PDB file of C-alpha atoms in Angstrom:
ATOM      1  CA  MET R  18      83.614  87.689  69.240  1.00 47.00           C
ATOM      2  CA  LYS R  19      83.544  87.097  65.597  1.00 47.00           C
ATOM      3  CA  ARG R  20      79.792  88.790  65.448  1.00 47.00           C
ATOM      4  CA  LEU R  21      80.908  91.327  67.688  1.00 44.00           C
ATOM      5  CA  ILE R  22      83.616  91.999  64.653  1.00 45.00           C
ATOM      6  CA  ALA R  23      81.140  91.581  62.424  1.00 48.00           C
ATOM      7  CA  CYS R  24      78.799  93.918  63.612  1.00 48.00           C
ATOM      8  CA  LEU R  25      81.254  96.783  64.401  1.00 46.00           C
ATOM      9  CA  ALA R  26      82.582  96.375  60.358  1.00 46.00           C
ATOM     10  CA  VAL R  27      78.858  97.006  59.200  1.00 42.00           C
ATOM     11  CA  ILE R  28      78.281  99.905  61.782  1.00 42.00           C
ATOM     12  CA  ALA R  29      81.810 101.365  59.991  1.00 44.00           C
ATOM     13  CA  ALA R  30      80.922 100.862  56.725  1.00 43.00           C
ATOM     14  CA  LEU R  31      77.672 102.458  56.892  1.00 41.00           C
ATOM     15  CA  CYS R  32      78.656 105.260  58.743  1.00 42.00           C
ATOM     16  CA  GLY R  33      81.473 105.541  55.670  1.00 40.00           C
ATOM     17  CA  ALA R  34      79.050 106.585  53.218  1.00 38.00           C
ATOM     18  CA  THR R  35      77.692 109.611  54.853  1.00 38.00           C
ATOM     19  CA  LEU R  36      78.017 113.153  55.898  1.00 37.00           C
ATOM     20  CA  PRO R  37      81.469 114.525  56.752  1.00 36.00           C
ATOM     21  CA  GLY R  38      81.544 114.352  60.539  1.00 37.00           C
ATOM     22  CA  ARG R  39      81.868 116.789  63.057  1.00 39.00           C
ATOM     23  CA  ALA R  40      85.464 115.924  63.622  1.00 34.00           C
ATOM     24  CA  GLN R  41      86.202 116.967  59.735  1.00 32.00           C
ATOM     25  CA  ILE R  42      84.787 120.676  59.933  1.00 31.00           C
ATOM     26  CA  LEU R  43      86.839 121.210  63.370  1.00 31.00           C
ATOM     27  CA  GLY R  44      88.838 124.197  63.149  1.00 34.00           C
ATOM     28  CA  ALA R  45      86.710 126.040  60.153  1.00 44.00           C
ATOM     29  CA  ASP R  46      84.707 129.352  60.699  1.00 54.00           C
ATOM     30  CA  TYR R  47      81.309 128.994  61.799  1.00 56.00           C
ATOM     31  CA  GLU R  48      79.729 130.864  58.940  1.00 61.00           C
ATOM     32  CA  ALA R  49      81.591 128.639  56.437  1.00 60.00           C
ATOM     33  CA  ILE R  50      80.029 125.477  58.472  1.00 64.00           C
ATOM     34  CA  ALA R  51      76.937 126.957  58.117  1.00 69.00           C
ATOM     35  CA  ASP R  52      77.163 127.723  54.064  1.00 68.00           C
ATOM     36  CA  SER R  53      78.285 124.018  53.991  1.00 68.00           C
ATOM     37  CA  LEU R  54      75.210 123.088  55.501  1.00 69.00           C
ATOM     38  CA  LYS R  55      73.052 124.886  53.510  1.00 69.00           C
ATOM     39  CA  THR R  56      74.650 123.980  50.500  1.00 67.00           C
ATOM     40  CA  ASP R  57      74.015 120.224  52.170  1.00 68.00           C
ATOM     41  CA  TYR R  58      69.935 120.377  52.317  1.00 71.00           C
ATOM     42  CA  ASP R  59      70.120 122.323  48.576  1.00 66.00           C
ATOM     43  CA  ILE R  60      71.964 119.490  46.775  1.00 64.00           C
ATOM     44  CA  GLY R  61      72.765 116.653  49.327  1.00 63.00           C
ATOM     45  CA  PRO R  62      74.035 114.341  49.819  1.00 62.00           C
ATOM     46  CA  PHE R  63      70.749 112.448  50.348  1.00 79.00           C
ATOM     47  CA  PHE R  64      71.784 109.648  52.583  1.00 83.00           C
ATOM     48  CA  GLY R  65      73.056 110.170  55.715  1.00 87.00           C
ATOM     49  CA  LEU R  66      73.090 109.847  59.670  1.00 90.00           C
ATOM     50  CA  TYR R  67      70.047 110.847  61.416  1.00 93.00           C
ATOM     51  CA  LYS R  68      70.687 110.081  65.692  1.00 94.00           C
ATOM     52  CA  ASP R  69      73.817 108.424  66.905  1.00 95.00           C
ATOM     53  CA  ASN R  70      75.347 105.180  65.940  1.00 96.00           C
ATOM     54  CA  TYR R  71      76.946 103.226  68.280  1.00 97.00           C
ATOM     55  CA  PHE R  72      78.177  99.981  69.639  1.00 98.00           C
ATOM     56  CA  THR R  73      78.527  99.496  73.440  1.00 98.00           C
ATOM     57  CA  VAL R  74      78.800  96.466  75.822  1.00 98.00           C
ATOM     58  CA  GLY R  75      77.985  97.385  79.971  1.00 98.00           C
ATOM     59  CA  THR R  76      76.375  96.268  82.857  1.00 97.00           C
ATOM     60  CA  SER R  77      74.020  96.792  85.907  1.00 96.00           C
ATOM     61  CA  THR R  78      75.286  99.744  88.254  1.00 96.00           C
ATOM     62  CA  ILE R  79      73.126  98.308  90.929  1.00 93.00           C
ATOM     63  CA  HIS R  80      73.435  94.899  91.050  1.00 93.00           C
ATOM     64  CA  LYS R  81      76.698  92.366  90.919  1.00 94.00           C
ATOM     65  CA  PRO R  82      77.600  92.179  87.117  1.00 93.00           C
ATOM     66  CA  SER R  83      76.549  88.948  85.937  1.00 94.00           C
ATOM     67  CA  ARG R  84      75.538  87.307  82.074  1.00 92.00           C
ATOM     68  CA  THR R  85      71.711  88.472  82.453  1.00 90.00           C
ATOM     69  CA  ASN R  86      72.352  91.729  83.483  1.00 93.00           C
ATOM     70  CA  SER R  87      75.457  92.483  80.919  1.00 96.00           C
ATOM     71  CA  ASP R  88      74.772  92.885  77.474  1.00 96.00           C
ATOM     72  CA  VAL R  89      75.563  95.104  74.209  1.00 98.00           C
ATOM     73  CA  LYS R  90      73.526  97.452  73.079  1.00 98.00           C
ATOM     74  CA  PHE R  91      73.810  99.183  69.638  1.00 98.00           C
ATOM     75  CA  GLN R  92      72.096 101.358  67.164  1.00 98.00           C
ATOM     76  CA  ILE R  93      71.572 102.143  63.644  1.00 97.00           C
ATOM     77  CA  SER R  94      69.959 105.458  62.236  1.00 96.00           C
ATOM     78  CA  LEU R  95      69.782 106.670  58.795  1.00 95.00           C
ATOM     79  CA  ALA R  96      67.996 109.529  57.254  1.00 94.00           C
ATOM     80  CA  ILE R  97      66.835 109.482  53.519  1.00 93.00           C
ATOM     81  CA  ARG R  98      66.019 113.086  52.052  1.00 92.00           C
ATOM     82  CA  LEU R  99      62.897 112.093  49.419  1.00 91.00           C
ATOM     83  CA  THR R 100      63.006 115.209  47.296  1.00 85.00           C
ATOM     84  CA  LYS R 101      65.784 116.766  45.334  1.00 80.00           C
ATOM     85  CA  MET R 102      64.505 119.822  45.462  1.00 81.00           C
ATOM     86  CA  SER R 103      63.415 121.980  48.530  1.00 84.00           C
ATOM     87  CA  LEU R 104      59.883 122.252  49.560  1.00 90.00           C
ATOM     88  CA  PRO R 105      57.630 125.757  50.319  1.00 92.00           C
ATOM     89  CA  TRP R 106      59.348 127.299  52.749  1.00 90.00           C
ATOM     90  CA  LYS R 107      63.003 125.869  52.502  1.00 90.00           C
ATOM     91  CA  THR R 108      61.983 122.707  54.314  1.00 93.00           C
ATOM     92  CA  TYR R 109      62.820 118.855  53.437  1.00 92.00           C
ATOM     93  CA  LEU R 110      61.057 115.730  53.699  1.00 94.00           C
ATOM     94  CA  TYR R 111      63.072 112.724  54.781  1.00 95.00           C
ATOM     95  CA  LEU R 112      62.586 109.166  55.488  1.00 96.00           C
ATOM     96  CA  PHE R 113      64.235 108.075  58.860  1.00 97.00           C
ATOM     97  CA  TYR R 114      64.870 104.796  60.215  1.00 97.00           C
ATOM     98  CA  SER R 115      66.376 103.739  63.564  1.00 97.00           C
ATOM     99  CA  GLN R 116      67.182 100.205  65.003  1.00 98.00           C
ATOM    100  CA  LYS R 117      68.231  99.376  68.486  1.00 98.00           C
ATOM    101  CA  THR R 118      69.516  96.020  69.920  1.00 97.00           C
ATOM    102  CA  LEU R 119      69.970  94.462  73.428  1.00 97.00           C
ATOM    103  CA  TRP R 120      72.360  91.451  72.470  1.00 97.00           C
ATOM    104  CA  ASN R 121      72.804  89.123  75.804  1.00 96.00           C
ATOM    105  CA  VAL R 122      76.087  88.340  74.403  1.00 95.00           C
ATOM    106  CA  PHE R 123      77.348  86.721  77.404  1.00 95.00           C
ATOM    107  CA  GLU R 124      74.670  83.800  77.700  1.00 93.00           C
ATOM    108  CA  ASP R 125      74.928  80.503  76.114  1.00 90.00           C
ATOM    109  CA  SER R 126      74.229  81.242  72.099  1.00 91.00           C
ATOM    110  CA  MET R 127      74.287  84.944  72.552  1.00 93.00           C
ATOM    111  CA  PRO R 128      70.790  85.553  72.024  1.00 94.00           C
ATOM    112  CA  MET R 129      69.402  89.017  70.470  1.00 94.00           C
ATOM    113  CA  ARG R 130      67.276  90.167  73.653  1.00 93.00           C
ATOM    114  CA  ASP R 131      65.097  92.571  72.052  1.00 97.00           C
ATOM    115  CA  LEU R 132      65.263  94.861  68.662  1.00 97.00           C
ATOM    116  CA  ASN R 133      63.535  97.972  68.692  1.00 98.00           C
ATOM    117  CA  PHE R 134      62.318  99.147  64.938  1.00 98.00           C
ATOM    118  CA  ASN R 135      61.573 102.729  64.543  1.00 98.00           C
ATOM    119  CA  PRO R 136      60.194 104.055  60.740  1.00 98.00           C
ATOM    120  CA  GLY R 137      59.291 107.434  60.227  1.00 98.00           C
ATOM    121  CA  ILE R 138      58.849 110.201  58.220  1.00 98.00           C
ATOM    122  CA  GLY R 139      59.882 113.997  58.692  1.00 96.00           C
ATOM    123  CA  TRP R 140      58.830 117.353  57.672  1.00 96.00           C
ATOM    124  CA  SER R 141      62.309 119.459  58.599  1.00 95.00           C
ATOM    125  CA  LYS R 142      62.832 123.298  58.610  1.00 94.00           C
ATOM    126  CA  PRO R 143      66.480 124.224  59.291  1.00 92.00           C
ATOM    127  CA  PHE R 144      66.915 128.054  60.344  1.00 93.00           C
ATOM    128  CA  PHE R 145      69.609 130.417  59.673  1.00 90.00           C
ATOM    129  CA  SER R 146      70.732 133.919  60.775  1.00 87.00           C
ATOM    130  CA  LYS R 147      72.972 136.520  60.206  1.00 82.00           C
ATOM    131  CA  GLY R 148      74.990 133.475  58.553  1.00 79.00           C
ATOM    132  CA  ARG R 149      74.639 131.192  61.609  1.00 85.00           C
ATOM    133  CA  TYR R 150      73.069 127.776  61.764  1.00 87.00           C
ATOM    134  CA  ILE R 151      70.840 128.792  64.376  1.00 91.00           C
ATOM    135  CA  GLY R 152      68.633 125.071  64.535  1.00 92.00           C
ATOM    136  CA  LYS R 153      65.748 123.207  63.084  1.00 94.00           C
ATOM    137  CA  MET R 154      62.171 122.111  63.861  1.00 96.00           C
ATOM    138  CA  THR R 155      60.627 118.585  62.593  1.00 97.00           C
ATOM    139  CA  LEU R 156      57.343 117.375  62.501  1.00 98.00           C
ATOM    140  CA  ILE R 157      57.633 113.545  62.543  1.00 98.00           C
ATOM    141  CA  VAL R 158      55.148 110.749  62.394  1.00 98.00           C
ATOM    142  CA  GLU R 159      56.711 107.598  63.489  1.00 97.00           C
ATOM    143  CA  HIS R 160      55.982 103.808  64.547  1.00 97.00           C
ATOM    144  CA  GLU R 161      57.846 101.859  67.230  1.00 97.00           C
ATOM    145  CA  SER R 162      57.642  97.652  67.308  1.00 97.00           C
ATOM    146  CA  ASN R 163      59.617  95.035  68.120  1.00 96.00           C
ATOM    147  CA  GLY R 164      58.526  92.895  65.477  1.00 93.00           C
ATOM    148  CA  ARG R 165      57.266  89.990  68.343  1.00 94.00           C
ATOM    149  CA  ASP R 166      53.845  88.091  68.164  1.00 91.00           C
ATOM    150  CA  GLY R 167      52.178  87.193  71.020  1.00 93.00           C
ATOM    151  CA  LEU R 168      52.888  87.757  74.530  1.00 94.00           C
ATOM    152  CA  ASP R 169      56.080  89.370  73.794  1.00 95.00           C
ATOM    153  CA  SER R 170      54.740  92.371  71.016  1.00 97.00           C
ATOM    154  CA  ARG R 171      55.007  95.679  71.779  1.00 97.00           C
ATOM    155  CA  SER R 172      54.366  98.571  69.414  1.00 97.00           C
ATOM    156  CA  TRP R 173      53.123 102.390  69.652  1.00 97.00           C
ATOM    157  CA  ASN R 174      52.679 105.379  66.991  1.00 97.00           C
ATOM    158  CA  LYS R 175      53.035 108.674  67.581  1.00 97.00           C
ATOM    159  CA  VAL R 176      53.177 112.275  66.110  1.00 98.00           C
ATOM    160  CA  SER R 177      56.231 114.150  66.809  1.00 97.00           C
ATOM    161  CA  LEU R 178      57.531 117.441  66.988  1.00 98.00           C
ATOM    162  CA  ALA R 179      60.971 117.749  67.572  1.00 97.00           C
ATOM    163  CA  GLY R 180      63.419 121.262  67.940  1.00 96.00           C
ATOM    164  CA  SER R 181      66.885 121.914  68.342  1.00 95.00           C
ATOM    165  CA  ALA R 182      68.488 125.230  69.109  1.00 95.00           C
ATOM    166  CA  MET R 183      72.009 126.277  69.129  1.00 92.00           C
ATOM    167  CA  ILE R 184      72.672 128.714  72.364  1.00 94.00           C
ATOM    168  CA  THR R 185      76.056 128.977  71.193  1.00 91.00           C
ATOM    169  CA  ASP R 186      78.726 127.443  68.857  1.00 86.00           C
ATOM    170  CA  GLU R 187      79.427 124.529  71.402  1.00 91.00           C
ATOM    171  CA  PHE R 188      76.049 124.235  73.068  1.00 94.00           C
ATOM    172  CA  MET R 189      72.780 123.069  71.985  1.00 94.00           C
ATOM    173  CA  VAL R 190      69.526 122.478  73.499  1.00 96.00           C
ATOM    174  CA  HIS R 191      66.764 119.879  72.307  1.00 97.00           C
ATOM    175  CA  ALA R 192      63.311 119.252  73.087  1.00 97.00           C
ATOM    176  CA  LYS R 193      60.667 116.454  71.724  1.00 98.00           C
ATOM    177  CA  TYR R 194      56.880 116.469  72.317  1.00 97.00           C
ATOM    178  CA  TRP R 195      54.682 113.273  70.963  1.00 97.00           C
ATOM    179  CA  ILE R 196      50.982 112.528  70.765  1.00 97.00           C
ATOM    180  CA  PRO R 197      50.907 108.729  71.416  1.00 96.00           C
ATOM    181  CA  ILE R 198      48.464 106.241  69.933  1.00 95.00           C
ATOM    182  CA  VAL R 199      49.026 102.972  71.539  1.00 95.00           C
ATOM    183  CA  ASP R 200      47.744 100.011  69.662  1.00 89.00           C
ATOM    184  CA  GLY R 201      49.867  97.702  71.338  1.00 85.00           C
ATOM    185  CA  GLN R 202      47.527  95.064  73.236  1.00 90.00           C
ATOM    186  CA  ASN R 203      50.767  94.043  75.413  1.00 95.00           C
ATOM    187  CA  ASN R 204      51.596  97.764  76.320  1.00 95.00           C
ATOM    188  CA  ARG R 205      48.631  99.891  77.118  1.00 94.00           C
ATOM    189  CA  ASP R 206      50.515 101.091  79.902  1.00 96.00           C
ATOM    190  CA  ILE R 207      53.527 102.470  77.531  1.00 96.00           C
ATOM    191  CA  LEU R 208      52.971 106.465  78.167  1.00 96.00           C
ATOM    192  CA  ASP R 209      53.832 105.665  82.254  1.00 96.00           C
ATOM    193  CA  TYR R 210      57.389 104.533  81.284  1.00 96.00           C
ATOM    194  CA  THR R 211      58.317 106.039  78.241  1.00 95.00           C
ATOM    195  CA  GLY R 212      56.288 109.220  78.577  1.00 93.00           C
ATOM    196  CA  LEU R 213      54.764 112.553  76.236  1.00 93.00           C
ATOM    197  CA  PHE R 214      58.159 114.612  75.909  1.00 96.00           C
ATOM    198  CA  GLN R 215      62.100 114.721  76.857  1.00 97.00           C
ATOM    199  CA  TRP R 216      64.240 117.732  76.460  1.00 97.00           C
ATOM    200  CA  GLY R 217      67.888 118.119  76.921  1.00 97.00           C
ATOM    201  CA  PHE R 218      71.208 119.422  76.017  1.00 96.00           C
ATOM    202  CA  GLN R 219      74.493 118.746  74.297  1.00 94.00           C
ATOM    203  CA  ALA R 220      77.671 120.709  75.158  1.00 94.00           C
ATOM    204  CA  THR R 221      80.827 120.520  73.276  1.00 93.00           C
ATOM    205  CA  SER R 222      84.412 121.455  74.162  1.00 94.00           C
ATOM    206  CA  PRO R 223      85.724 124.504  72.226  1.00 92.00           C
ATOM    207  CA  ASN R 224      87.844 122.212  70.117  1.00 89.00           C
ATOM    208  CA  HIS R 225      84.831 119.976  69.790  1.00 86.00           C
ATOM    209  CA  ARG R 226      86.942 116.971  70.883  1.00 92.00           C
ATOM    210  CA  TRP R 227      84.995 116.419  73.900  1.00 94.00           C
ATOM    211  CA  ALA R 228      80.692 116.570  73.959  1.00 94.00           C
ATOM    212  CA  LEU R 229      78.388 115.771  77.181  1.00 96.00           C
ATOM    213  CA  GLY R 230      75.264 115.175  76.268  1.00 96.00           C
ATOM    214  CA  PHE R 231      71.878 114.909  78.700  1.00 97.00           C
ATOM    215  CA  THR R 232      68.584 113.971  78.055  1.00 98.00           C
ATOM    216  CA  MET R 233      65.459 113.694  80.435  1.00 97.00           C
ATOM    217  CA  VAL R 234      62.232 111.514  79.450  1.00 97.00           C
ATOM    218  CA  LYS R 235      59.158 112.854  81.561  1.00 96.00           C
ATOM    219  CA  ARG R 236      56.832 109.886  82.162  1.00 94.00           C
ATOM    220  CA  ARG R 237      53.349 110.104  82.881  1.00 91.00           C
ATOM    221  CA  GLY R 238      51.924 111.327  86.149  1.00 86.00           C
ATOM    222  CA  TRP R 239      52.562 114.974  87.603  1.00 86.00           C
ATOM    223  CA  ASN R 240      55.499 113.836  90.296  1.00 86.00           C
ATOM    224  CA  MET R 241      59.046 114.159  89.093  1.00 87.00           C
ATOM    225  CA  ASN R 242      59.429 110.596  87.427  1.00 92.00           C
ATOM    226  CA  TRP R 243      62.394 111.222  85.031  1.00 96.00           C
ATOM    227  CA  ASN R 244      63.903 108.817  82.560  1.00 97.00           C
ATOM    228  CA  THR R 245      67.852 110.212  82.271  1.00 98.00           C
ATOM    229  CA  ILE R 246      70.443 109.308  79.789  1.00 98.00           C
ATOM    230  CA  THR R 247      73.535 110.812  80.078  1.00 98.00           C
ATOM    231  CA  GLU R 248      76.361 110.553  77.107  1.00 98.00           C
ATOM    232  CA  LEU R 249      80.372 111.430  77.091  1.00 97.00           C
ATOM    233  CA  THR R 250      82.178 111.348  73.798  1.00 96.00           C
ATOM    234  CA  TRP R 251      85.319 111.926  73.133  1.00 97.00           C
ATOM    235  CA  ASN R 252      86.863 112.239  69.408  1.00 94.00           C
ATOM    236  CA  VAL R 253      89.893 109.736  68.833  1.00 91.00           C
ATOM    237  CA  SER R 254      91.206 112.402  66.135  1.00 88.00           C
ATOM    238  CA  PRO R 255      90.126 115.677  64.389  1.00 84.00           C
ATOM    239  CA  LYS R 256      90.765 113.543  61.037  1.00 83.00           C
ATOM    240  CA  THR R 257      88.225 110.915  61.539  1.00 82.00           C
ATOM    241  CA  ASN R 258      84.736 110.095  63.038  1.00 80.00           C
ATOM    242  CA  LEU R 259      85.637 108.130  65.457  1.00 85.00           C
ATOM    243  CA  ASN R 260      84.500 108.633  68.770  1.00 95.00           C
ATOM    244  CA  LEU R 261      85.125 106.896  72.112  1.00 97.00           C
ATOM    245  CA  PHE R 262      81.704 106.660  74.060  1.00 97.00           C
ATOM    246  CA  ALA R 263      80.099 106.264  77.535  1.00 98.00           C
ATOM    247  CA  GLN R 264      76.417 105.892  77.770  1.00 98.00           C
ATOM    248  CA  TYR R 265      74.409 105.957  81.582  1.00 98.00           C
ATOM    249  CA  TYR R 266      71.040 105.334  81.126  1.00 98.00           C
ATOM    250  CA  ASN R 267      68.397 105.676  84.233  1.00 98.00           C
ATOM    251  CA  GLY R 268      64.932 104.773  84.051  1.00 97.00           C
ATOM    252  CA  TYR R 269      62.492 103.232  82.633  1.00 97.00           C
ATOM    253  CA  GLY R 270      61.618 102.188  78.278  1.00 96.00           C
ATOM    254  CA  GLU R 271      65.135 101.602  77.256  1.00 97.00           C
ATOM    255  CA  ASN R 272      63.796  98.639  74.696  1.00 97.00           C
ATOM    256  CA  LEU R 273      59.871  98.028  74.253  1.00 97.00           C
ATOM    257  CA  LEU R 274      60.464  94.321  75.489  1.00 97.00           C
ATOM    258  CA  ASP R 275      61.168  95.556  79.220  1.00 95.00           C
ATOM    259  CA  TYR R 276      59.304  99.033  79.027  1.00 97.00           C
ATOM    260  CA  ASN R 277      58.093  98.838  82.468  1.00 96.00           C
ATOM    261  CA  GLN R 278      61.114  97.953  83.774  1.00 96.00           C
ATOM    262  CA  PHE R 279      63.919  99.479  85.731  1.00 96.00           C
ATOM    263  CA  HIS R 280      67.250  99.785  84.240  1.00 95.00           C
ATOM    264  CA  SER R 281      70.351 101.141  85.608  1.00 97.00           C
ATOM    265  CA  ARG R 282      73.107 100.484  83.221  1.00 97.00           C
ATOM    266  CA  LEU R 283      76.331 101.861  82.408  1.00 98.00           C
ATOM    267  CA  ARG R 284      78.224 101.160  78.976  1.00 98.00           C
ATOM    268  CA  VAL R 285      81.237 102.060  76.707  1.00 98.00           C
ATOM    269  CA  GLY R 286      81.865 101.671  73.348  1.00 98.00           C
ATOM    270  CA  LEU R 287      82.038 103.631  69.843  1.00 97.00           C
ATOM    271  CA  VAL R 288      79.752 105.962  68.601  1.00 96.00           C
ATOM    272  CA  PHE R 289      79.693 107.599  64.868  1.00 92.00           C
ATOM    273  CA  LYS R 290      78.052 110.975  64.777  1.00 87.00           C
ATOM    274  CA  PRO R 291      75.937 112.925  62.635  1.00 81.00           C
ATOM    275  CA  ARG R 292      77.055 116.183  61.520  1.00 69.00           C
ATOM    276  CA  LEU R 293      77.651 119.564  63.511  1.00 62.00           C
ATOM    277  CA  PHE R 294      74.643 117.929  66.634  1.00 67.00           C
ATOM    278  CA  SER R 295      72.723 114.984  67.219  1.00 75.00           C
ATOM    279  CA  ASP R 296      68.744 114.288  66.555  1.00 84.00           C
ATOM    280  CA  TYR R 297      66.754 112.547  69.374  1.00 80.00           C
TER     281      TYR R 297
END
């Protein structure tokens, strides 16, 4: 329990120094939000959230809960802008870092089952039209590995093109395609489980207190083999960036060590979200 509390404190501290949360811009005129986003891109801050930062606990949905199929899953994800000025075409260069951990807190000695490290560098272009933020596109060179050696070592690299588009003020669609470079000797078949592209959407309620996200990751092959991630978020208060969070993962590739094992996991916890909409 002390370890759980300590991790929550670390995540909260990290998120406290980031961009204003979505809840902090509720009720504002959307054009004013777009102007604020332009200012953020032009003059900073230069350190903020990238993907969702969350801390969850849960278990299997298809087997009886046990100490071996119940765990804690948390993610820390940050973005650092590398230039003080915009680049040509109003683009921006970022250093990204995400770390996802599966923690078997219900087993003796509470071992960390797997830690996945995902650094990258990305060139991002936001789009505005008629005073509205309408989306962005990012070209990313990224690496992912679990930092182990021997038979448990897993790693790969990819050049990714990610984009998101605001269909309405409350509905966003996103997609990500990648060219893989698989260098891990123990995960040569990783594309059969993690695929080559993903797409999804995120919808919020008119008051932005509720959010529903859905992501589908296409595994390699012509059949309808998808990994799916469903997420539900409830903002505790418009004055905070603290959200209650539920995530249901169904498929392969949830983590690198067990990338070729099927997981069906429902977890609940807390999430701290980037401004406006998350990256994937």
